[in-house]
Short mmCIF file of C-alpha atoms and ligand atoms in Angstrom, two decimals:
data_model
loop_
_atom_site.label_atom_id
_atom_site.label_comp_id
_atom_site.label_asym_id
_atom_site.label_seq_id
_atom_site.Cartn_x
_atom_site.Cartn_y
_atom_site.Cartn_z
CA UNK A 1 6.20 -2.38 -16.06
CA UNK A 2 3.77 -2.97 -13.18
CA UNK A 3 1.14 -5.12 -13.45
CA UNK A 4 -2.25 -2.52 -12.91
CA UNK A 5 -0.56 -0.30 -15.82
CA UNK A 6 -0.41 -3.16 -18.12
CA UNK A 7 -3.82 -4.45 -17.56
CA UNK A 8 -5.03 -1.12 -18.79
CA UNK A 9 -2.94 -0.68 -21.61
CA UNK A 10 -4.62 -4.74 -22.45
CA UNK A 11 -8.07 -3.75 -21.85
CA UNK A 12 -7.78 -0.54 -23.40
CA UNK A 13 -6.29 -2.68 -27.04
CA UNK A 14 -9.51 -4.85 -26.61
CA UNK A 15 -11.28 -1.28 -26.47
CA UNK A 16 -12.92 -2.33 -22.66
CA UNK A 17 -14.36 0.48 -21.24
CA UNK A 18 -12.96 0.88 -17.82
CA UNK A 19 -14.61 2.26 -14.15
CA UNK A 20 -13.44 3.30 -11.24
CA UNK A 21 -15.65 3.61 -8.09
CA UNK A 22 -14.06 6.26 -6.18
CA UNK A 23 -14.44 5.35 -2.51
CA UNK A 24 -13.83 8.23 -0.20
CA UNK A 25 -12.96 6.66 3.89
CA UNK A 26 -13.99 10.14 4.94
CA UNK A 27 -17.62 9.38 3.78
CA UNK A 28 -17.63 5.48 3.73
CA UNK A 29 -18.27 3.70 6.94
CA UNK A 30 -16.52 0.23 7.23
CA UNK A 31 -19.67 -1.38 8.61
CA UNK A 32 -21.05 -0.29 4.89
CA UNK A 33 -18.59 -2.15 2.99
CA UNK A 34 -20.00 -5.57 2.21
CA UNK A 35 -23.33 -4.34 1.15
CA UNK A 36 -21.67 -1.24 -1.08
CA UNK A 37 -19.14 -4.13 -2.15
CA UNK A 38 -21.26 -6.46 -3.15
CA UNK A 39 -23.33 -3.93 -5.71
CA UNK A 40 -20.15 -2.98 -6.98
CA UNK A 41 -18.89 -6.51 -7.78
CA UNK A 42 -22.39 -6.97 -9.89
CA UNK A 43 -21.75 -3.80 -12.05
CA UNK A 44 -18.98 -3.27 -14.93
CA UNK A 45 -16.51 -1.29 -12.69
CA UNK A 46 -12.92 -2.80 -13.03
CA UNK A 47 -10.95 -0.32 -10.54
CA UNK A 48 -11.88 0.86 -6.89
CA UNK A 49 -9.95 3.86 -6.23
CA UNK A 50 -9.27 5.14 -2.55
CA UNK A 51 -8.74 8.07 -1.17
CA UNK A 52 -10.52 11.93 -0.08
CA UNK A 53 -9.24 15.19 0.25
CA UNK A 54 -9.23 15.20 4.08
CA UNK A 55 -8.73 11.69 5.71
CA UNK A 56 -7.60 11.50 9.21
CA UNK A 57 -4.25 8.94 9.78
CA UNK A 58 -5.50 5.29 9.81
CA UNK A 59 -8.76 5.50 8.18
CA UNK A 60 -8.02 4.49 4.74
CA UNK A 61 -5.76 1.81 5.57
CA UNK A 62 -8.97 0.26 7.76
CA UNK A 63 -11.23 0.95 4.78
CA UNK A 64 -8.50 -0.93 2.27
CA UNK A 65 -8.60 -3.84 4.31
CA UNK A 66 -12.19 -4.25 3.99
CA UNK A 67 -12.47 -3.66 0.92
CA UNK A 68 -9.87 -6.01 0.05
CA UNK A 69 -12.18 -8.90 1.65
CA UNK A 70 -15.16 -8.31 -0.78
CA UNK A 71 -13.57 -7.72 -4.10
CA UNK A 72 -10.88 -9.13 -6.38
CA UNK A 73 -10.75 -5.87 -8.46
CA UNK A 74 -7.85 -4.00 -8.28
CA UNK A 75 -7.70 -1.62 -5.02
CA UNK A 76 -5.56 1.90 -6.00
CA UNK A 77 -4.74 4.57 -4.05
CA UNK A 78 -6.14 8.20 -5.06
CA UNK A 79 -4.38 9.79 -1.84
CA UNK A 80 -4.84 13.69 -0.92
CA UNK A 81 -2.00 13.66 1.56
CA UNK A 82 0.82 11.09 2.53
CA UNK A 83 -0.99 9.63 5.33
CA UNK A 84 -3.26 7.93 3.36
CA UNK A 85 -0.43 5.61 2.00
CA UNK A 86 -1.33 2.26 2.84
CA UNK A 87 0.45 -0.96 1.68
CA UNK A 88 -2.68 -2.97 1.89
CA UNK A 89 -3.59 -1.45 -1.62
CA UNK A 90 -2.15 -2.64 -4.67
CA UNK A 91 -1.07 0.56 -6.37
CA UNK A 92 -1.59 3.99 -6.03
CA UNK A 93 -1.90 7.10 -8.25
CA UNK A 94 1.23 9.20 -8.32
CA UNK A 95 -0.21 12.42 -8.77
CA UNK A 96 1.23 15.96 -10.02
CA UNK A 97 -1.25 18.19 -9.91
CA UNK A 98 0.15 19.50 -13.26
CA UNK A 99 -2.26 22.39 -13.64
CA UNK A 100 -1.13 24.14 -11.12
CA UNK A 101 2.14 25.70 -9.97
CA UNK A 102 2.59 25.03 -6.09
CA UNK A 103 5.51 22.94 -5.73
CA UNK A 104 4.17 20.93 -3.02
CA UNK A 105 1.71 19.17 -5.14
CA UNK A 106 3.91 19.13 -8.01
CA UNK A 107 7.06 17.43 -6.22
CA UNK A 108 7.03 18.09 -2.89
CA UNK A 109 4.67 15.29 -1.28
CA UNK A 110 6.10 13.02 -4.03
CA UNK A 111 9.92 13.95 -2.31
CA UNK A 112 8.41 13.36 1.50
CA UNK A 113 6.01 10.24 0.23
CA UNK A 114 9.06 8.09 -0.66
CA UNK A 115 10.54 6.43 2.84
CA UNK A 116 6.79 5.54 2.80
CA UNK A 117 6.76 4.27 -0.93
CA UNK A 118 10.15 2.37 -0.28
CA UNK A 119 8.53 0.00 2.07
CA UNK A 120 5.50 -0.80 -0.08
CA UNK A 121 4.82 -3.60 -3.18
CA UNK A 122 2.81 -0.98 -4.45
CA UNK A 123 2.21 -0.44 -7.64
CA UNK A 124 3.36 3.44 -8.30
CA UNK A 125 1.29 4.89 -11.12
CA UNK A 126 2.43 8.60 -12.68
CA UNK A 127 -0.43 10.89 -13.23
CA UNK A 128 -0.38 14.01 -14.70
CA UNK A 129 -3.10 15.18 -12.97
CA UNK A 130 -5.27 18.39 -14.35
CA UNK A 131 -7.67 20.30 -12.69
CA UNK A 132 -10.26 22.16 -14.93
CA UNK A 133 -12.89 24.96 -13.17
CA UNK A 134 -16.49 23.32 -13.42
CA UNK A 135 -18.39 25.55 -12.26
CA UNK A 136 -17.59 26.20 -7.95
CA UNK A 137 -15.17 25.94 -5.90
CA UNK A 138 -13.85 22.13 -5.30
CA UNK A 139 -11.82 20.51 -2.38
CA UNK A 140 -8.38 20.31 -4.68
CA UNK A 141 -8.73 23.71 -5.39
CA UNK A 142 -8.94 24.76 -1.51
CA UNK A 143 -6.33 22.29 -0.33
CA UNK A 144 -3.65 23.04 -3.12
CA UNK A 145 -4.18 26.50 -3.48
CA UNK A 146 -4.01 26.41 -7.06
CA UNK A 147 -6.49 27.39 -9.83
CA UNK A 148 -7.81 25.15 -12.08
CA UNK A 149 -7.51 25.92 -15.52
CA UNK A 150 -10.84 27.74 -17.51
CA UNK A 151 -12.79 25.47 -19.47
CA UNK A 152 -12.35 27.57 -22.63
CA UNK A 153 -8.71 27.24 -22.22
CA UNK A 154 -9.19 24.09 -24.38
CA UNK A 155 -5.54 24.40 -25.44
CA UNK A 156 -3.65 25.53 -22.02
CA UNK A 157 -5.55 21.97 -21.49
CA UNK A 158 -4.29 19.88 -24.46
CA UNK A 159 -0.62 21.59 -23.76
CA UNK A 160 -0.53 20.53 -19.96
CA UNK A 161 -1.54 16.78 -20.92
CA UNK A 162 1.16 16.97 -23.14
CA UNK A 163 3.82 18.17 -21.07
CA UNK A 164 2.52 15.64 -18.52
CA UNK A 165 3.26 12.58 -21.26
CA UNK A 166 6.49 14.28 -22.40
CA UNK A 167 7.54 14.32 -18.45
CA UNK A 168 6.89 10.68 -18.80
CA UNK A 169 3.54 10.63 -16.91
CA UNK A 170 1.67 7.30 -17.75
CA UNK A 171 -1.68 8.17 -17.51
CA UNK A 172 -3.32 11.86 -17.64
CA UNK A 173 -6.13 12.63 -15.17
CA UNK A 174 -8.93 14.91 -16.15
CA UNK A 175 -10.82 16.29 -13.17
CA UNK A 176 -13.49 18.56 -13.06
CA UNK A 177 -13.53 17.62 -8.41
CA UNK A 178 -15.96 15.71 -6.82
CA UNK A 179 -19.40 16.62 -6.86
CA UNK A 180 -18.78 18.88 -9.77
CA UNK A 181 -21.67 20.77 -11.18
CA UNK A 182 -20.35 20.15 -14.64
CA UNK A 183 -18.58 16.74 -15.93
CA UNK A 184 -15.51 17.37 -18.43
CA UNK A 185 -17.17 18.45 -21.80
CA UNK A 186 -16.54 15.94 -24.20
CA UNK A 187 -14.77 18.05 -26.48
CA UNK A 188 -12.26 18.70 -24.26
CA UNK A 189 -11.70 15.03 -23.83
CA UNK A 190 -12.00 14.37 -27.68
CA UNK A 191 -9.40 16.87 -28.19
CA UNK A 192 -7.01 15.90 -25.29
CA UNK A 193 -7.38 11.96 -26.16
CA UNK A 194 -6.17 12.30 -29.45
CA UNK A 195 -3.27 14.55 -28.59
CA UNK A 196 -2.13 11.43 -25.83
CA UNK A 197 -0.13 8.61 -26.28
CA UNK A 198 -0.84 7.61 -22.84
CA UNK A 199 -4.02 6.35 -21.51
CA UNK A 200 -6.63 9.46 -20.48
CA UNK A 201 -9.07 9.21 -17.11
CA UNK A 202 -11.79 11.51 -16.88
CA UNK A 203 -13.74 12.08 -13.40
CA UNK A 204 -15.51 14.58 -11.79
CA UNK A 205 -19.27 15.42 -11.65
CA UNK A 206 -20.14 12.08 -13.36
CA UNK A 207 -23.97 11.52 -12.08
CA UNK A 208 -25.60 9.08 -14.86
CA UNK A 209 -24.65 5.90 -17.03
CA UNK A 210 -25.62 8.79 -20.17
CA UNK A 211 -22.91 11.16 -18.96
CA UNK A 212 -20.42 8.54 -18.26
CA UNK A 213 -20.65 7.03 -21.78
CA UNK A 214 -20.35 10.42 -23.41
CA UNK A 215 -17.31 11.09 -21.59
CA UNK A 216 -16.00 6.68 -22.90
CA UNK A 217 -17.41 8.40 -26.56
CA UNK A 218 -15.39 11.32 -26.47
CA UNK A 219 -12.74 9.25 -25.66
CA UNK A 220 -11.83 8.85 -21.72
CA UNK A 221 -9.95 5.18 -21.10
CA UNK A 222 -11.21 4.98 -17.96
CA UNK A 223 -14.35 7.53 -15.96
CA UNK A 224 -14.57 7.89 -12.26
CA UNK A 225 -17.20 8.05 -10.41
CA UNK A 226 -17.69 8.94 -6.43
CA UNK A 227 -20.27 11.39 -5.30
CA UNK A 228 -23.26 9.58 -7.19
CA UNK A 229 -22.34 6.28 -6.16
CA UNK A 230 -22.15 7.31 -2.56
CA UNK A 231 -25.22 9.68 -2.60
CA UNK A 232 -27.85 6.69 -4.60
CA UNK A 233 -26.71 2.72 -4.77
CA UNK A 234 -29.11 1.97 -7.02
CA UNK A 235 -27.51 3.81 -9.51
CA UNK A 236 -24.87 0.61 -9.50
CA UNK A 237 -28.09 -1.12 -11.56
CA UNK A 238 -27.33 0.91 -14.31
CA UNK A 239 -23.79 -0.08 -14.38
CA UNK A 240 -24.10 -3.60 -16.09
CA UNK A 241 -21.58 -5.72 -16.89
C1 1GP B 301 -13.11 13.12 -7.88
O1 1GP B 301 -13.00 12.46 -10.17
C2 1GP B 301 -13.42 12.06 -8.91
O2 1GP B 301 -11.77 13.21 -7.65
C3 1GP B 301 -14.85 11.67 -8.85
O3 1GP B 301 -15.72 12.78 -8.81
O4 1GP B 301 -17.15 12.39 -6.82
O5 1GP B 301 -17.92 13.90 -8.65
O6 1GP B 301 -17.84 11.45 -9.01
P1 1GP B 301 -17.24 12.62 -8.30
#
């Protein structure tokens, strides 16, 4: 078992609540690294994901290795396409985009993302990654020309994180998209947590330390938050160790 996974599965038996600043290279200039970084290593976050729907080739890596030199956290991937593979990370998010049904988000990158994978220490992580409507449009809908699944269709919801564990999946992704006008409701988490074996992230519309312990209440392992870091710093203040 890698090492990232089993660090969560520890924190998680000690009941730590886990974050993950989601860093998008698309929106984050390198120059602002060290002051962002340095915020971030004062707050309770424990991850730093990586990764945007539309990153051009090179970008990320540039933005990993920055990163890298102003935090000991652990950096993972959170890649929309194969070219943001980089192994200057230490793991990255495998992710099926289980709630939908185009093959090239449920296999096919994974298929074409392995002669890159091959050459890389990186931690793989399986996510069963589920896309629920909050609201408008987002990015993941647009670029995987899927439809997320309806809010009401609590069970379609619980079902897919299912299958995703029974597929052997090790952690289930919740996502309402970035900026979302609505963050997962918390009984949709409540409901998918306890039908999980596997450790459940939630992420997605996440703009205030009140909506990001309802969503640790209802029962996420580990909440994401991008947009609200990246739009208002100070809100890292209200992330205290
Ligand atoms: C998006 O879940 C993440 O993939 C984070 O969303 O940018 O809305 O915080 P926000």
């Amino acid at each position: 078992m890698n090492s990232i996974y089993q660090d969560i599965l520890d924190s998680i038996s000690k009941s730590e609540h886990l974050l993950a600043v989601l860093i998008d290279p698309d929106k984050m200039h390198v120059e602002k690294v060290p002051a962002f970084m340095s915020k971030l290593n004062r707050s309770m976050t424990t991850h730093v994901f990586v990764g945007g729907s539309e990153v051009p080739e090179g970008l990320t890596e540039a933005l990993v290795v920055e990163i890298k030199k102003h935090t000991k956290l652990p950096v993972i991937l959170f890649p929309g396409d194969i070219i943001q593979i980089t192994d200057k990370a230490d793991g990255v998010l495998f992710l099926s985009l289980i709630s939908g049904r185009n093959p090239e988000y449920l296999i096919g990158k994974h298929v074409e993302s392995v002669s890159k994978l091959k050459t890389t220490k990186l931690d793989v992580l399986p996510t069963g990654y589920i896309l629920i409507e909050n609201g408008k449009k987002t990015s993941v809908e647009r670029i995987s020309q899927t439809k997320p699944i309806k809010r009401e269709a609590v069970d379609t919801i619980i079902n897919t994180a299912i299958a995703g564990e029974l597929l052997g999946m090790k952690l289930i992704y919740l996502e309402a998209g970035s900026g979302a006008t609505h963050p997962i409701k918390g009984e949709i988490i409540q409901k998918v947590k306890k039908a999980l074996n596997v450790p459940l992230i939630v992420g997605g519309g996440i703009r205030s330390e009140v909506e990001m312990y309802s969503a640790f209440d209802a029962g996420a392992d580990l909440v994401v938050i991008g947009t609200a870091l990246e739009n208002n710093e100070d809100f890292f203040n209200e992330l205290n160790k």
